[in-house]
Amino acid sequence: MKRWAWLLLPALLLAETSPQLLECNKIFEERKQELELRLEEIDEARQAYEALKSATEEMFRKKEAKLRQMEADINTTRKKLDEERKAIEALVAKNQKILEAIKKARADKVAQTYGKMKPSAAAEILAAMPAVDAAKILQQLKPKSVGQILAKMEPKKASAITLLLEGDSKK
């Protein structure tokens, strides 16, 4: 081939493939632009995801810290309530002992009063009250006084009170 034919060869090849080559280049350029747009969208979505993720993690950390603080407050309050409950229970127990002492002192005083009375007068008063109450009073007295008082009572009433006294002594 001649020297100038070599120069024409690229022109001939270009002339033959030029419409196909241009169309291919155009498709590639369009596809390249689509891919670049899609890449930008993906990058924006990734950035939005990262921002959302960090905001969510921060919110989670704050909520977790708030929860720990609330748990600490609840535990502190629970300890205070337990201490107050124990103090109240101790106070109730103390008041119960005082109340029992007062009841015993009052019962002793009533028993002393009946112990100083004449057996006939005590028997008359005790016979008028319920047998349970009379038994409680007689239980506080000396056996000699109880015997004298019961002897002065109506037998039916004395029997009922005696049964109650006997029941209390078995306990």
PDB file of C-alpha atoms in Angstrom:
ATOM      1  CA  MET A   1       0.000   0.000   0.000  1.00  0.00           C
ATOM      2  CA  LYS A   2       0.990   3.426  -0.597  1.00  0.00           C
ATOM      3  CA  ARG A   3       1.877   5.874   2.022  1.00  0.00           C
ATOM      4  CA  TRP A   4      -1.122   8.076   1.588  1.00  0.00           C
ATOM      5  CA  ALA A   5      -3.403   4.986   1.860  1.00  0.00           C
ATOM      6  CA  TRP A   6      -2.395   4.630   5.461  1.00  0.00           C
ATOM      7  CA  LEU A   7      -3.575   8.086   6.037  1.00  0.00           C
ATOM      8  CA  LEU A   8      -6.935   7.299   4.488  1.00  0.00           C
ATOM      9  CA  LEU A   9      -7.421   4.098   6.463  1.00  0.00           C
ATOM     10  CA  PRO A  10      -8.340   5.782   9.769  1.00  0.00           C
ATOM     11  CA  ALA A  11     -10.648   8.125   7.907  1.00  0.00           C
ATOM     12  CA  LEU A  12     -12.325   5.155   6.187  1.00  0.00           C
ATOM     13  CA  LEU A  13     -12.682   3.252   9.462  1.00  0.00           C
ATOM     14  CA  LEU A  14     -14.031   6.363  11.101  1.00  0.00           C
ATOM     15  CA  ALA A  15     -16.492   6.898   8.277  1.00  0.00           C
ATOM     16  CA  GLU A  16     -17.729   3.305   8.512  1.00  0.00           C
ATOM     17  CA  THR A  17     -18.142   3.206  12.317  1.00  0.00           C
ATOM     18  CA  SER A  18     -18.878   6.821  12.989  1.00  0.00           C
ATOM     19  CA  PRO A  19     -22.692   6.616  13.417  1.00  0.00           C
ATOM     20  CA  GLN A  20     -22.392   3.520  15.623  1.00  0.00           C
ATOM     21  CA  LEU A  21     -19.511   4.960  17.573  1.00  0.00           C
ATOM     22  CA  LEU A  22     -21.315   8.213  18.172  1.00  0.00           C
ATOM     23  CA  GLU A  23     -24.422   6.370  19.334  1.00  0.00           C
ATOM     24  CA  CYS A  24     -22.381   4.170  21.648  1.00  0.00           C
ATOM     25  CA  ASN A  25     -20.560   7.160  23.101  1.00  0.00           C
ATOM     26  CA  LYS A  26     -23.872   8.916  23.600  1.00  0.00           C
ATOM     27  CA  ILE A  27     -25.316   5.865  25.456  1.00  0.00           C
ATOM     28  CA  PHE A  28     -22.202   5.592  27.572  1.00  0.00           C
ATOM     29  CA  GLU A  29     -22.310   9.298  28.430  1.00  0.00           C
ATOM     30  CA  GLU A  30     -26.012   9.083  29.365  1.00  0.00           C
ATOM     31  CA  ARG A  31     -25.397   6.014  31.455  1.00  0.00           C
ATOM     32  CA  LYS A  32     -22.410   7.712  33.067  1.00  0.00           C
ATOM     33  CA  GLN A  33     -24.565  10.716  33.983  1.00  0.00           C
ATOM     34  CA  GLU A  34     -27.277   8.411  35.369  1.00  0.00           C
ATOM     35  CA  LEU A  35     -24.721   6.582  37.449  1.00  0.00           C
ATOM     36  CA  GLU A  36     -23.234   9.839  38.724  1.00  0.00           C
ATOM     37  CA  LEU A  37     -26.734  11.076  39.701  1.00  0.00           C
ATOM     38  CA  ARG A  38     -27.488   7.768  41.373  1.00  0.00           C
ATOM     39  CA  LEU A  39     -24.136   7.934  43.168  1.00  0.00           C
ATOM     40  CA  GLU A  40     -24.975  11.433  44.428  1.00  0.00           C
ATOM     41  CA  GLU A  41     -28.382  10.202  45.641  1.00  0.00           C
ATOM     42  CA  ILE A  42     -26.748   7.284  47.419  1.00  0.00           C
ATOM     43  CA  ASP A  43     -24.198   9.620  49.000  1.00  0.00           C
ATOM     44  CA  GLU A  44     -26.952  11.976  50.178  1.00  0.00           C
ATOM     45  CA  ALA A  45     -28.940   9.049  51.563  1.00  0.00           C
ATOM     46  CA  ARG A  46     -25.822   7.766  53.354  1.00  0.00           C
ATOM     47  CA  GLN A  47     -25.184  11.207  54.870  1.00  0.00           C
ATOM     48  CA  ALA A  48     -28.829  11.444  55.977  1.00  0.00           C
ATOM     49  CA  TYR A  49     -28.577   7.952  57.457  1.00  0.00           C
ATOM     50  CA  GLU A  50     -25.382   8.848  59.335  1.00  0.00           C
ATOM     51  CA  ALA A  51     -26.976  12.033  60.692  1.00  0.00           C
ATOM     52  CA  LEU A  52     -30.099  10.144  61.763  1.00  0.00           C
ATOM     53  CA  LYS A  53     -28.001   7.388  63.287  1.00  0.00           C
ATOM     54  CA  SER A  54     -25.914   9.807  65.341  1.00  0.00           C
ATOM     55  CA  ALA A  55     -29.010  11.755  66.447  1.00  0.00           C
ATOM     56  CA  THR A  56     -30.716   8.504  67.461  1.00  0.00           C
ATOM     57  CA  GLU A  57     -27.654   7.317  69.365  1.00  0.00           C
ATOM     58  CA  GLU A  58     -27.425  10.651  71.176  1.00  0.00           C
ATOM     59  CA  MET A  59     -31.119  10.529  72.066  1.00  0.00           C
ATOM     60  CA  PHE A  60     -30.670   6.937  73.264  1.00  0.00           C
ATOM     61  CA  ARG A  61     -27.722   7.958  75.463  1.00  0.00           C
ATOM     62  CA  LYS A  62     -29.754  10.818  76.961  1.00  0.00           C
ATOM     63  CA  LYS A  63     -32.752   8.555  77.616  1.00  0.00           C
ATOM     64  CA  GLU A  64     -30.489   5.933  79.153  1.00  0.00           C
ATOM     65  CA  ALA A  65     -28.860   8.529  81.433  1.00  0.00           C
ATOM     66  CA  LYS A  66     -32.293   9.823  82.422  1.00  0.00           C
ATOM     67  CA  LEU A  67     -33.428   6.267  83.170  1.00  0.00           C
ATOM     68  CA  ARG A  68     -30.356   5.627  85.343  1.00  0.00           C
ATOM     69  CA  GLN A  69     -31.061   8.862  87.221  1.00  0.00           C
ATOM     70  CA  MET A  70     -34.692   7.870  87.731  1.00  0.00           C
ATOM     71  CA  GLU A  71     -33.629   4.439  89.004  1.00  0.00           C
ATOM     72  CA  ALA A  72     -31.224   6.082  91.436  1.00  0.00           C
ATOM     73  CA  ASP A  73     -33.996   8.415  92.625  1.00  0.00           C
ATOM     74  CA  ILE A  74     -36.381   5.492  93.052  1.00  0.00           C
ATOM     75  CA  ASN A  75     -33.790   3.530  95.016  1.00  0.00           C
ATOM     76  CA  THR A  76     -33.137   6.545  97.249  1.00  0.00           C
ATOM     77  CA  THR A  77     -36.857   7.012  97.819  1.00  0.00           C
ATOM     78  CA  ARG A  78     -37.274   3.293  98.511  1.00  0.00           C
ATOM     79  CA  LYS A  79     -34.508   3.427 101.130  1.00  0.00           C
ATOM     80  CA  LYS A  80     -36.119   6.442 102.785  1.00  0.00           C
ATOM     81  CA  LEU A  81     -39.509   4.718 102.801  1.00  0.00           C
ATOM     82  CA  ASP A  82     -37.979   1.565 104.289  1.00  0.00           C
ATOM     83  CA  GLU A  83     -36.337   3.613 107.034  1.00  0.00           C
ATOM     84  CA  GLU A  84     -39.572   5.475 107.722  1.00  0.00           C
ATOM     85  CA  ARG A  85     -41.526   2.200 107.763  1.00  0.00           C
ATOM     86  CA  LYS A  86     -39.083   0.710 110.274  1.00  0.00           C
ATOM     87  CA  ALA A  87     -39.323   3.827 112.428  1.00  0.00           C
ATOM     88  CA  ILE A  88     -43.129   3.690 112.269  1.00  0.00           C
ATOM     89  CA  GLU A  89     -43.153  -0.019 113.122  1.00  0.00           C
ATOM     90  CA  ALA A  90     -40.887   0.657 116.095  1.00  0.00           C
ATOM     91  CA  LEU A  91     -43.153   3.497 117.203  1.00  0.00           C
ATOM     92  CA  VAL A  92     -46.258   1.322 116.821  1.00  0.00           C
ATOM     93  CA  ALA A  93     -44.606  -1.448 118.878  1.00  0.00           C
ATOM     94  CA  LYS A  94     -43.647   1.065 121.537  1.00  0.00           C
ATOM     95  CA  ASN A  95     -47.165   2.514 121.593  1.00  0.00           C
ATOM     96  CA  GLN A  96     -48.614  -1.018 121.799  1.00  0.00           C
ATOM     97  CA  LYS A  97     -46.477  -1.722 124.872  1.00  0.00           C
ATOM     98  CA  ILE A  98     -47.575   1.559 126.442  1.00  0.00           C
ATOM     99  CA  LEU A  99     -51.225   0.763 125.673  1.00  0.00           C
ATOM    100  CA  GLU A 100     -50.882  -2.690 127.215  1.00  0.00           C
ATOM    101  CA  ALA A 101     -49.268  -1.158 130.298  1.00  0.00           C
ATOM    102  CA  ILE A 102     -52.130   1.334 130.559  1.00  0.00           C
ATOM    103  CA  LYS A 103     -54.727  -1.432 130.171  1.00  0.00           C
ATOM    104  CA  LYS A 104     -52.949  -3.531 132.789  1.00  0.00           C
ATOM    105  CA  ALA A 105     -52.712  -0.582 135.159  1.00  0.00           C
ATOM    106  CA  ARG A 106     -56.404   0.150 134.656  1.00  0.00           C
ATOM    107  CA  ALA A 107     -57.307  -3.533 135.142  1.00  0.00           C
ATOM    108  CA  ASP A 108     -55.148  -3.645 138.264  1.00  0.00           C
ATOM    109  CA  LYS A 109     -56.853  -0.546 139.578  1.00  0.00           C
ATOM    110  CA  VAL A 110     -60.300  -1.986 138.889  1.00  0.00           C
ATOM    111  CA  ALA A 111     -59.239  -5.274 140.476  1.00  0.00           C
ATOM    112  CA  GLN A 112     -57.904  -3.417 143.520  1.00  0.00           C
ATOM    113  CA  THR A 113     -61.187  -1.586 143.800  1.00  0.00           C
ATOM    114  CA  TYR A 114     -63.159  -4.830 143.735  1.00  0.00           C
ATOM    115  CA  GLY A 115     -60.623  -6.421 146.089  1.00  0.00           C
ATOM    116  CA  LYS A 116     -61.273  -3.689 148.671  1.00  0.00           C
ATOM    117  CA  MET A 117     -65.051  -4.009 148.399  1.00  0.00           C
ATOM    118  CA  LYS A 118     -67.115  -6.273 150.565  1.00  0.00           C
ATOM    119  CA  PRO A 119     -67.703  -9.596 148.804  1.00  0.00           C
ATOM    120  CA  SER A 120     -71.506  -9.149 148.760  1.00  0.00           C
ATOM    121  CA  ALA A 121     -71.287  -5.686 147.098  1.00  0.00           C
ATOM    122  CA  ALA A 122     -68.688  -6.893 144.542  1.00  0.00           C
ATOM    123  CA  ALA A 123     -70.821  -9.980 143.796  1.00  0.00           C
ATOM    124  CA  GLU A 124     -73.885  -7.839 143.156  1.00  0.00           C
ATOM    125  CA  ILE A 125     -72.022  -5.555 140.717  1.00  0.00           C
ATOM    126  CA  LEU A 126     -70.196  -8.384 138.903  1.00  0.00           C
ATOM    127  CA  ALA A 127     -73.395 -10.393 138.547  1.00  0.00           C
ATOM    128  CA  ALA A 128     -74.978  -7.467 136.677  1.00  0.00           C
ATOM    129  CA  MET A 129     -72.245  -7.361 133.994  1.00  0.00           C
ATOM    130  CA  PRO A 130     -71.507  -9.874 131.228  1.00  0.00           C
ATOM    131  CA  ALA A 131     -69.790 -13.014 132.508  1.00  0.00           C
ATOM    132  CA  VAL A 132     -66.730 -12.424 130.282  1.00  0.00           C
ATOM    133  CA  ASP A 133     -66.082  -8.994 131.797  1.00  0.00           C
ATOM    134  CA  ALA A 134     -66.690 -10.246 135.324  1.00  0.00           C
ATOM    135  CA  ALA A 135     -64.217 -13.099 134.726  1.00  0.00           C
ATOM    136  CA  LYS A 136     -61.567 -10.645 133.534  1.00  0.00           C
ATOM    137  CA  ILE A 137     -61.936  -8.622 136.721  1.00  0.00           C
ATOM    138  CA  LEU A 138     -62.001 -11.660 139.006  1.00  0.00           C
ATOM    139  CA  GLN A 139     -58.913 -13.055 137.300  1.00  0.00           C
ATOM    140  CA  GLN A 140     -56.944 -10.109 138.695  1.00  0.00           C
ATOM    141  CA  LEU A 141     -58.014 -10.769 142.279  1.00  0.00           C
ATOM    142  CA  LYS A 142     -56.528 -13.104 144.868  1.00  0.00           C
ATOM    143  CA  PRO A 143     -58.126 -16.556 144.937  1.00  0.00           C
ATOM    144  CA  LYS A 144     -59.492 -15.995 148.462  1.00  0.00           C
ATOM    145  CA  SER A 145     -61.344 -12.817 147.332  1.00  0.00           C
ATOM    146  CA  VAL A 146     -62.638 -14.562 144.192  1.00  0.00           C
ATOM    147  CA  GLY A 147     -64.048 -17.398 146.301  1.00  0.00           C
ATOM    148  CA  GLN A 148     -65.815 -15.010 148.672  1.00  0.00           C
ATOM    149  CA  ILE A 149     -67.337 -13.004 145.791  1.00  0.00           C
ATOM    150  CA  LEU A 150     -68.485 -16.092 143.853  1.00  0.00           C
ATOM    151  CA  ALA A 151     -70.052 -17.475 147.042  1.00  0.00           C
ATOM    152  CA  LYS A 152     -72.260 -14.378 147.245  1.00  0.00           C
ATOM    153  CA  MET A 153     -73.473 -14.679 143.602  1.00  0.00           C
ATOM    154  CA  GLU A 154     -76.412 -16.531 142.147  1.00  0.00           C
ATOM    155  CA  PRO A 155     -75.159 -20.089 141.405  1.00  0.00           C
ATOM    156  CA  LYS A 156     -75.932 -19.985 137.688  1.00  0.00           C
ATOM    157  CA  LYS A 157     -73.938 -16.760 137.163  1.00  0.00           C
ATOM    158  CA  ALA A 158     -71.103 -17.957 139.447  1.00  0.00           C
ATOM    159  CA  SER A 159     -70.930 -21.185 137.439  1.00  0.00           C
ATOM    160  CA  ALA A 160     -70.643 -19.339 134.111  1.00  0.00           C
ATOM    161  CA  ILE A 161     -67.918 -17.053 135.476  1.00  0.00           C
ATOM    162  CA  THR A 162     -66.083 -20.038 136.994  1.00  0.00           C
ATOM    163  CA  LEU A 163     -66.045 -21.791 133.611  1.00  0.00           C
ATOM    164  CA  LEU A 164     -64.580 -18.678 132.018  1.00  0.00           C
ATOM    165  CA  LEU A 165     -61.950 -18.395 134.756  1.00  0.00           C
ATOM    166  CA  GLU A 166     -61.097 -22.050 134.301  1.00  0.00           C
ATOM    167  CA  GLY A 167     -60.712 -21.528 130.529  1.00  0.00           C
ATOM    168  CA  ASP A 168     -58.356 -18.600 131.089  1.00  0.00           C
ATOM    169  CA  SER A 169     -56.234 -20.573 133.545  1.00  0.00           C
ATOM    170  CA  LYS A 170     -55.785 -23.385 130.981  1.00  0.00           C
ATOM    171  CA  LYS A 171     -54.301 -21.007 128.391  1.00  0.00           C
TER     172      LYS A 171
END
